[in-house]
Coordinates of N, CA and C in Angstrom, one line a residue:
M1 N -72.1 53.5 75.0 CA -70.9 54.4 75.0 C -70.6 54.6 76.5
S2 N -69.4 53.9 77.1 CA -68.9 54.2 78.3 C -68.8 55.3 78.6
K3 N -69.5 55.8 79.9 CA -69.3 57.2 80.9 C -67.8 57.2 81.1
K4 N -67.0 58.7 80.6 CA -66.0 59.3 80.8 C -65.7 59.0 82.5
R5 N -64.5 58.6 82.9 CA -64.0 58.2 84.1 C -63.6 59.5 84.6
G6 N -63.9 59.9 86.1 CA -63.5 61.2 86.7 C -62.2 61.1 86.8
L7 N -61.6 62.0 87.2 CA -60.0 62.2 87.9 C -59.9 61.6 89.3
S8 N -58.8 60.9 89.7 CA -58.9 60.3 91.1 C -58.0 61.5 91.7
L9 N -58.0 61.6 93.4 CA -57.4 62.5 93.8 C -55.9 63.0 93.4
D10 N -55.5 61.6 93.2 CA -53.8 62.0 92.8 C -53.7 62.5 91.5
E11 N -54.6 62.1 90.8 CA -54.5 63.0 89.2 C -55.1 64.3 89.5
K12 N -55.8 64.6 90.3 CA -56.4 66.2 90.1 C -55.2 66.8 91.2
R13 N -54.7 66.4 92.1 CA -53.3 66.9 93.2 C -52.2 67.5 91.9
E14 N -51.7 66.2 90.7 CA -50.7 66.6 89.7 C -51.5 67.6 89.0
K15 N -52.5 67.4 88.7 CA -52.9 68.7 87.9 C -53.0 70.0 88.0
I16 N -53.5 70.0 89.7 CA -53.3 71.7 90.1 C -52.1 72.1 90.4
L17 N -51.1 70.9 90.3 CA -49.3 71.2 90.9 C -48.9 71.8 89.5
Q18 N -49.6 70.7 88.3 CA -49.0 71.9 86.9 C -49.4 73.4 87.1
I19 N -50.3 73.4 87.5 CA -50.7 75.3 87.2 C -49.7 76.0 87.8
F20 N -49.5 75.5 89.0 CA -48.2 76.1 89.6 C -47.0 76.0 89.1
Y21 N -46.6 75.3 88.7 CA -45.0 74.7 87.9 C -44.9 75.6 86.8
E22 N -46.2 75.7 86.0 CA -46.1 76.1 84.8 C -45.9 77.5 84.5
S23 N -46.9 78.3 85.7 CA -47.1 79.4 85.7 C -45.6 80.6 86.9
Q24 N -45.5 79.4 87.9 CA -44.4 79.9 88.7 C -45.1 81.0 89.4
D25 N -46.3 81.6 89.7 CA -46.8 82.5 90.0 C -47.7 82.2 91.3
F26 N -48.5 83.3 91.9 CA -49.0 83.1 93.3 C -50.5 83.5 92.7
F27 N -51.4 82.7 93.1 CA -52.6 82.6 93.0 C -53.5 82.5 94.2
L28 N -54.5 83.5 93.8 CA -56.0 83.1 94.8 C -56.8 82.0 94.9
L29 N -57.5 81.7 95.7 CA -58.3 80.4 95.5 C -59.2 80.3 94.5
K30 N -59.9 81.7 94.3 CA -60.9 81.9 93.6 C -60.3 82.1 91.9
E31 N -59.2 82.1 91.7 CA -58.1 82.1 90.3 C -57.9 80.7 90.0
L32 N -57.4 79.9 91.7 CA -57.3 78.2 91.1 C -58.5 77.8 90.6
E33 N -59.5 78.0 91.3 CA -61.0 77.7 90.9 C -61.3 77.5 89.3
K34 N -61.0 78.6 88.8 CA -61.1 79.1 87.3 C -59.9 78.6 86.7
L35 N -58.8 78.3 86.9 CA -57.9 77.6 86.2 C -58.1 76.1 86.5
G36 N -58.8 75.5 87.4 CA -59.1 74.2 87.9 C -59.5 73.3 86.5
P37 N -60.6 73.9 85.9 CA -60.9 73.2 84.8 C -60.6 73.2 83.2
R38 N -59.7 74.1 83.4 CA -58.6 73.9 82.0 C -58.0 72.5 82.2
K39 N -57.9 72.1 83.3 CA -56.8 70.8 83.7 C -57.6 69.7 83.8
G40 N -58.8 69.8 83.9 CA -59.9 68.8 84.0 C -60.2 68.4 85.6
V41 N -60.0 69.6 86.5 CA -60.3 69.7 87.7 C -61.4 70.4 88.0
I42 N -63.0 70.2 88.5 CA -63.9 71.0 88.7 C -63.6 72.1 89.6
S43 N -64.0 73.0 89.7 CA -64.1 74.3 90.6 C -64.5 73.9 91.8
Q44 N -65.7 73.1 92.0 CA -65.9 72.5 93.3 C -65.0 71.7 94.1
S45 N -64.4 71.0 93.4 CA -63.1 70.4 94.0 C -61.7 71.0 94.5
V46 N -61.5 72.4 93.6 CA -60.3 72.6 94.0 C -59.9 73.3 95.4
K47 N -60.8 73.8 96.1 CA -60.6 74.0 97.3 C -59.9 72.8 98.0
D48 N -60.5 71.6 98.1 CA -60.1 70.5 98.9 C -58.9 70.0 98.4
V49 N -58.8 69.8 97.1 CA -57.3 69.5 96.5 C -56.3 70.3 96.7
V50 N -56.5 71.7 96.7 CA -55.6 72.6 96.8 C -55.1 72.6 98.5
Q51 N -56.2 72.1 99.4 CA -55.9 72.2 101.0 C -55.0 70.9 101.0
S52 N -55.4 69.8 100.3 CA -54.5 68.5 100.6 C -52.8 68.8 100.4
L53 N -52.8 69.5 99.0 CA -51.2 69.9 98.8 C -51.0 70.6 100.1
V54 N -51.4 71.5 100.3 CA -51.0 72.2 101.6 C -50.4 71.6 102.9
D55 N -51.4 70.2 102.9 CA -51.5 69.7 104.3 C -50.0 68.9 104.2
D56 N -49.7 68.3 103.0 CA -48.5 67.8 102.4 C -47.2 68.9 101.9
D57 N -47.5 70.0 102.2 CA -46.1 70.6 102.3 C -45.4 70.8 100.6
L58 N -46.7 70.5 100.0 CA -46.3 70.7 98.5 C -46.5 71.9 97.8
V59 N -48.0 72.8 98.3 CA -47.9 73.9 98.3 C -48.1 74.9 99.5
L60 N -47.6 76.4 99.0 CA -47.7 77.1 100.5 C -48.8 77.9 100.2
K61 N -48.8 78.4 101.3 CA -49.9 79.5 101.5 C -49.2 80.7 102.5
D62 N -50.0 82.2 102.4 CA -49.9 82.7 103.1 C -50.7 83.8 103.1
K63 N -51.1 84.5 103.9 CA -52.1 85.8 104.1 C -51.2 87.3 104.1
I64 N -51.9 88.2 102.7 CA -51.3 89.0 102.6 C -52.4 89.9 102.6
G65 N -52.5 90.7 103.8 CA -53.8 91.8 103.9 C -55.2 90.9 104.5
T66 N -55.8 90.9 103.5 CA -57.3 90.2 103.7 C -57.2 89.0 102.7
S67 N -56.1 88.7 101.8 CA -56.2 87.5 100.7 C -55.2 86.6 100.8
V68 N -55.4 85.6 100.7 CA -54.7 84.0 100.9 C -54.2 83.7 99.9
Y69 N -53.0 83.8 99.4 CA -52.3 83.4 98.3 C -51.9 81.9 98.5
F70 N -51.5 81.4 97.5 CA -51.2 79.9 97.3 C -50.0 79.9 96.0
W71 N -48.6 79.1 96.8 CA -47.9 79.2 95.4 C -47.3 77.7 96.0
S72 N -46.4 77.5 94.4 CA -45.6 76.1 94.5 C -44.9 76.2 93.3
L73 N -43.6 75.8 93.7 CA -42.3 75.6 93.1 C -41.8 73.9 92.7
P74 N -41.5 74.2 91.6 CA -40.9 72.4 91.3 C -39.6 72.3 92.8
S75 N -39.2 73.0 93.2 CA -38.0 73.1 94.1 C -38.9 72.4 95.3
C76 N -40.0 72.9 95.8 CA -40.6 72.7 96.9 C -41.1 71.2 96.9
A77 N -41.3 70.5 95.8 CA -41.5 69.4 95.7 C -40.4 68.7 95.9
G78 N -39.6 68.8 95.4 CA -38.5 68.3 95.4 C -37.8 68.4 96.9
N79 N -37.5 69.0 97.4 CA -37.3 69.5 99.0 C -38.1 68.4 99.9
Q80 N -39.5 68.2 99.4 CA -40.3 67.4 99.7 C -40.3 66.0 99.9
L81 N -39.8 65.7 98.5 CA -39.4 64.0 98.3 C -38.1 63.9 99.3
R82 N -37.2 65.0 99.3 CA -36.2 65.0 99.8 C -36.5 64.7 101.6
N83 N -37.1 65.3 101.7 CA -37.3 65.1 103.6 C -37.8 64.0 103.9
V84 N -38.9 63.3 102.7 CA -39.7 62.4 103.2 C -38.4 61.0 103.2
H85 N -37.4 61.1 102.1 CA -36.4 60.2 101.7 C -35.7 59.9 103.0
R86 N -35.2 61.4 103.8 CA -34.4 61.0 104.8 C -35.1 60.6 106.1
K87 N -36.5 61.0 106.2 CA -37.1 60.6 107.6 C -37.5 58.9 107.3
L88 N -37.8 58.7 106.1 CA -37.9 57.0 105.9 C -36.2 56.5 106.0
D89 N -35.1 57.4 105.7 CA -33.6 56.7 105.8 C -33.5 56.3 106.9
S90 N -33.8 57.3 107.9 CA -33.7 57.4 109.6 C -34.7 56.2 109.8
D91 N -35.7 56.4 109.8 CA -36.8 55.4 110.4 C -36.1 53.6 110.1
M92 N -35.5 53.9 109.1 CA -35.0 52.0 108.4 C -33.9 51.9 109.3
Q93 N -32.7 53.0 109.5 CA -31.9 52.7 110.4 C -32.2 52.2 111.9
S94 N -33.3 53.1 112.2 CA -33.7 52.6 113.6 C -34.5 51.2 114.0
G95 N -34.9 51.2 112.6 CA -35.3 49.6 112.9 C -34.4 48.7 113.0
E96 N -33.4 48.9 112.0 CA -32.3 48.0 111.9 C -31.4 47.7 113.2
R97 N -31.6 48.9 113.6 CA -30.7 48.9 115.2 C -31.6 48.1 115.9
R98 N -33.1 48.2 116.2 CA -34.0 47.7 116.8 C -33.8 46.1 117.0
L99 N -33.9 46.0 115.3 CA -34.1 44.4 114.7 C -32.2 43.7 115.7
A100 N -31.3 44.2 115.5 CA -30.3 44.0 116.3 C -30.5 43.6 117.4
E101 N -30.6 45.0 118.5 CA -30.7 44.6 119.8 C -31.7 43.5 120.3
L102 N -33.1 43.4 119.5 CA -33.9 42.0 119.7 C -33.4 40.8 119.4
L103 N -32.4 40.5 118.3 CA -31.7 39.4 118.0 C -30.6 39.0 119.1
G104 N -29.8 40.0 119.5 CA -29.3 39.9 120.7 C -29.8 39.4 121.8
Q105 N -30.9 39.8 122.2 CA -31.7 40.0 123.4 C -32.2 38.4 123.4
C106 N -32.4 38.1 122.0 CA -33.2 36.5 121.8 C -31.9 35.5 122.0
D107 N -30.8 35.7 121.5 CA -29.3 34.9 121.8 C -29.0 34.8 123.2
A108 N -29.4 35.8 123.9 CA -28.8 35.8 125.2 C -30.1 34.9 126.3
L109 N -31.2 35.2 125.8 CA -32.3 34.2 126.4 C -32.3 33.0 126.0
K110 N -31.6 32.5 124.9 CA -31.3 31.1 124.4 C -30.3 30.5 125.5
K111 N -29.4 31.1 126.0 CA -28.3 30.8 126.7 C -28.9 29.9 128.2
G112 N -28.5 28.8 128.2 CA -29.1 27.9 129.7 C -30.5 27.5 129.3
R113 N -30.7 27.7 128.1 CA -32.3 27.0 127.9 C -32.0 26.2 126.8
E114 N -31.0 25.6 126.4 CA -31.0 24.8 125.5 C -31.4 23.3 125.6
E115 N -32.0 22.6 124.7 CA -32.8 21.1 125.1 C -32.2 20.4 125.7
S116 N -32.4 19.7 126.7 CA -31.5 18.6 127.1 C -33.0 17.9 128.5
D117 N -32.2 16.6 128.9 CA -33.2 15.7 130.1 C -33.4 16.5 130.7
E118 N -32.8 17.3 131.6 CA -32.8 18.0 132.7 C -34.0 19.0 132.4
R119 N -33.9 19.9 131.3 CA -34.8 20.5 131.3 C -36.1 20.4 131.1
E120 N -36.2 19.4 130.1 CA -37.4 18.5 129.8 C -38.3 18.2 131.0
K121 N -37.5 17.8 132.0 CA -37.8 17.4 133.4 C -38.5 18.6 134.3
A122 N -37.8 19.5 134.3 CA -38.4 21.0 134.8 C -39.3 21.5 134.6
L123 N -39.1 21.1 133.4 CA -40.7 21.7 132.7 C -42.0 20.7 132.8
G124 N -41.5 19.8 132.4 CA -42.6 18.8 132.9 C -43.6 19.0 134.4
E125 N -42.1 19.2 135.4 CA -42.4 19.4 136.8 C -43.6 20.6 137.1
L126 N -43.1 21.7 136.2 CA -43.7 23.1 136.3 C -45.2 23.0 136.0
K127 N -45.5 22.4 134.6 CA -46.8 21.6 134.1 C -47.2 21.3 135.0
A128 N -47.0 20.3 136.0 CA -47.9 19.8 136.5 C -47.9 20.6 137.6
V129 N -47.1 21.3 138.3 CA -47.4 22.2 139.7 C -48.7 23.1 138.8
E130 N -48.7 23.5 137.6 CA -49.7 24.7 137.0 C -50.8 23.8 137.2
L131 N -50.8 22.6 136.6 CA -52.3 22.0 136.6 C -52.7 21.5 138.1
K132 N -51.9 21.3 139.3 CA -52.6 21.4 140.4 C -53.1 22.6 140.9
Y133 N -52.3 23.5 140.3 CA -52.4 25.3 141.0 C -54.0 25.4 140.3
N134 N -54.2 25.1 139.3 CA -55.8 25.2 138.4 C -56.9 24.5 139.3
E135 N -56.4 23.0 139.5 CA -57.3 22.1 140.2 C -57.8 23.0 141.3
L136 N -57.0 23.2 142.3 CA -57.5 24.1 143.4 C -58.0 25.2 143.6
K137 N -57.8 26.2 142.3 CA -58.3 27.3 142.3 C -60.0 27.1 142.1
D138 N -60.0 25.8 140.8 CA -61.4 25.8 140.6 C -62.1 25.1 142.1
E139 N -61.1 24.4 142.7 CA -61.9 23.8 143.9 C -62.3 25.0 145.0
M140 N -61.4 26.0 145.1 CA -62.1 26.9 145.7 C -63.3 27.8 145.5
G141 N -63.1 28.0 144.2 CA -64.4 28.4 143.5 C -65.6 27.9 143.8
K142 N -65.6 26.7 144.3 CA -66.8 26.0 144.6 C -67.5 26.3 146.1
Y143 N -66.3 26.7 146.9 CA -66.9 27.2 148.2 C -66.9 28.7 148.5
A144 N -66.6 29.4 147.1 CA -66.7 31.1 147.4 C -68.0 31.7 148.1
D145 N -69.2 30.8 147.8 CA -70.6 30.9 148.3 C -70.6 30.8 150.0
N146 N -69.6 30.4 150.4 CA -69.4 29.7 151.7 C -68.5 31.1 152.6
D147 N -68.1 31.9 152.0 CA -67.4 32.6 152.4 C -67.9 33.8 153.4
P148 N -67.3 33.8 154.8 CA -68.0 34.7 155.7 C -68.3 36.3 155.1
A149 N -66.8 36.6 154.5 CA -67.1 37.8 153.7 C -68.3 38.3 152.7
A150 N -68.5 36.8 151.8 CA -69.9 36.8 151.0 C -71.1 37.2 151.8
F151 N -71.5 36.2 153.0 CA -72.3 36.5 154.0 C -72.4 37.2 154.4
E152 N -71.7 38.0 154.9 CA -71.7 39.6 155.4 C -72.7 40.3 154.3
A153 N -71.6 40.6 153.3 CA -72.5 41.3 151.9 C -73.7 41.0 151.9
M154 N -74.1 39.9 152.1 CA -75.5 39.4 151.3 C -76.1 40.2 152.8
K155 N -75.8 39.9 153.8 CA -76.5 40.6 155.0 C -77.1 41.7 154.8
K156 N -75.7 42.2 154.5 CA -76.2 44.0 154.7 C -76.7 44.3 153.4
A157 N -76.9 43.7 152.3 CA -77.7 43.7 151.1 C -79.5 43.8 151.4
I158 N -79.7 42.7 152.0 CA -80.9 42.5 152.9 C -81.0 43.3 153.5
E159 N -80.0 44.0 154.4 CA -80.9 45.2 155.0 C -81.2 46.1 154.6
V160 N -80.1 46.6 153.5 CA -80.6 47.7 153.1 C -81.6 47.5 151.8
S161 N -82.2 46.3 151.7 CA -83.4 46.4 150.7 C -84.5 46.0 151.6
H162 N -84.7 45.5 152.7 CA -85.5 46.2 154.2 C -85.8 47.1 154.0
T163 N -84.9 48.2 154.6 CA -85.3 49.4 154.6 C -86.0 49.8 153.6
A164 N -85.2 49.8 152.6 CA -85.9 50.4 151.0 C -87.6 50.1 151.1
A165 N -88.0 48.5 151.5 CA -88.9 47.9 151.3 C -90.2 48.7 152.4
N166 N -90.0 49.0 153.4 CA -90.5 49.4 154.3 C -90.5 50.9 154.4
R167 N -89.9 51.7 153.5 CA -89.8 52.8 153.3 C -91.0 53.2 151.9
W168 N -91.0 52.5 151.4 CA -92.0 52.1 150.5 C -93.6 51.9 151.1
T169 N -93.5 50.9 151.8 CA -94.9 51.0 152.4 C -95.6 51.8 153.4
D170 N -94.0 52.4 154.0 CA -94.7 54.2 154.6 C -95.4 54.8 153.3
N171 N -94.9 54.9 152.5 CA -95.2 55.7 151.3 C -96.5 55.6 150.8
I172 N -96.8 54.1 150.9 CA -98.1 53.5 150.3 C -99.2 53.6 151.5
F173 N -99.0 53.7 152.6 CA -99.9 54.0 153.8 C -100.1 55.4 153.4
A174 N -99.3 56.2 153.5 CA -99.3 57.6 153.9 C -100.7 57.9 152.2
L175 N -100.3 57.4 151.4 CA -100.8 57.8 150.2 C -102.2 57.1 150.3
Q176 N -102.6 56.2 150.6 CA -103.7 55.4 151.1 C -104.7 56.5 152.1
Q177 N -104.2 56.9 153.1 CA -104.5 58.0 154.2 C -105.1 59.1 153.7
W178 N -104.3 59.6 152.7 CA -104.3 61.0 151.8 C -105.7 60.7 151.0
C179 N -105.8 59.6 150.2 CA -106.8 59.2 149.6 C -108.2 59.3 150.4
S180 N -107.8 58.6 151.4 CA -109.3 58.6 152.2 C -109.8 59.6 153.1
N181 N -108.6 60.7 153.1 CA -109.1 61.7 153.5 C -109.7 62.4 152.5
N182 N -109.1 62.6 151.4 CA -109.8 63.5 150.2 C -110.9 63.1 149.3
F183 N -110.9 61.7 149.6 CA -111.9 61.0 148.3 C -112.6 59.9 149.5
P184 N -113.5 60.0 150.3 CA -114.2 59.3 151.3 C -115.5 58.7 150.5
Q185 N -115.9 59.4 149.7 CA -116.6 59.0 149.1 C -116.4 57.8 147.8
A186 N -115.3 57.8 147.6 CA -114.8 56.6 146.9 C -114.1 55.4 147.5
K187 N -114.7 55.3 148.9 CA -113.9 54.1 149.4 C -113.8 53.0 148.7
E188 N -114.8 52.3 148.3 CA -115.2 51.4 147.9 C -114.0 51.0 146.4
Q189 N -114.3 51.8 145.6 CA -113.5 51.8 144.4 C -112.2 52.0 144.9
L190 N -111.6 52.7 145.7 CA -110.3 52.6 146.2 C -109.4 51.4 146.6
E191 N -110.4 51.0 147.4 CA -110.3 49.3 148.2 C -110.0 48.6 146.5
H192 N -110.7 48.8 145.6 CA -111.2 47.9 144.8 C -109.5 47.6 143.9
M193 N -109.3 49.0 143.7 CA -108.2 49.3 143.1 C -107.0 48.8 143.9
Y194 N -107.1 49.3 145.0 CA -105.7 48.6 145.9 C -105.6 46.9 145.6
Q195 N -106.8 46.6 145.7 CA -106.3 44.9 145.6 C -105.9 44.7 143.9
E196 N -106.7 45.2 143.2 CA -106.1 45.0 142.0 C -104.5 45.0 141.5
I197 N -103.8 46.1 142.3 CA -102.4 46.1 142.1 C -101.7 45.6 143.3
G198 N -102.3 44.7 144.0 CA -101.6 43.8 145.1 C -101.8 44.3 146.4
I199 N -102.4 45.2 146.9 CA -102.1 45.9 148.1 C -103.5 45.1 148.8
T200 N -103.4 44.1 149.3 CA -104.2 43.5 150.3 C -104.5 43.4 151.6
D201 N -105.7 43.0 152.4 CA -105.7 43.3 153.6 C -104.3 42.9 154.3
D202 N -103.7 41.9 154.4 CA -102.5 41.3 154.7 C -101.3 41.9 154.5
F203 N -101.5 43.2 153.7 CA -100.1 44.1 153.3 C -99.9 44.7 154.7
D204 N -98.4 44.8 155.0 CA -98.0 45.3 155.8 C -96.6 45.4 156.0
Y205 N -95.4 45.8 157.0 CA -94.1 45.9 157.3 C -93.7 45.0 156.9
L206 N -92.1 44.7 156.5 CA -91.6 43.1 156.1 C -90.6 43.1 157.7
E207 N -90.7 42.0 158.1 CA -90.1 41.6 159.5 C -88.6 41.4 159.1
L208 N -87.8 42.1 159.6 CA -86.1 41.9 159.0 C -85.7 40.5 159.8
P209 N -85.8 40.5 160.9 CA -85.4 39.3 161.8 C -85.9 37.9 161.0
A210 N -87.0 37.7 160.4 CA -87.6 36.4 159.7 C -86.5 36.2 158.5
V211 N -86.0 37.6 157.9 CA -85.2 37.4 156.7 C -83.8 37.1 156.6
V212 N -83.2 37.7 157.7 CA -82.0 37.2 158.1 C -81.5 36.2 158.8
S213 N -82.5 35.2 159.3 CA -82.3 34.5 160.4 C -81.8 33.2 159.4
L214 N -81.5 33.0 158.1 CA -81.1 32.1 157.1 C -79.5 32.3 157.2
L215 N -79.3 33.9 157.6 CA -77.8 33.8 157.6 C -77.3 34.3 158.7
S216 N -77.7 33.9 159.7 CA -77.2 34.3 161.0 C -76.5 32.8 161.5

């Protein structure tokens, strides 16, 4: 035996509206949560359904003292539908006016662009110019690496890197000196550790002229 299908949101909204329309009374949320199951809407979902109706202006609510009351009359739904109809009608009229404007602009743009031998020739020349432009642009791209500004930027980048490298060299030498002063008995172990991480006897500051000469 198939399981009974639950109500969709639209069906739940319709059921809750029936409670308002049949009674034409004011309700607290807890009252609606008790009445909802009689219409097939479980109490746990009543709050969300009522809020969706409030958001669509199909149910009104107001706070009186410390309590919030909800109500809706058949006329509320009628007014809502009339408002929707007026909006849709206004949107349709605006769309029709915009369509007429665009069609007018299209007709105006067509003037002077009728198919002709002269137009075809002009379009062909334009295409040839565009192709030539793209070829020259690609050719210029091949020489971008030789741009003096690019060279200058590379030179400055190397200078920054050189300064940073030597700053770290300073730090390494300072750390080595600190280790020697504080752990003189571990000299051999420290030297072995230095070699393992690449700090050998020829480790020294980087000479900038030898690096920048290629860009001079």
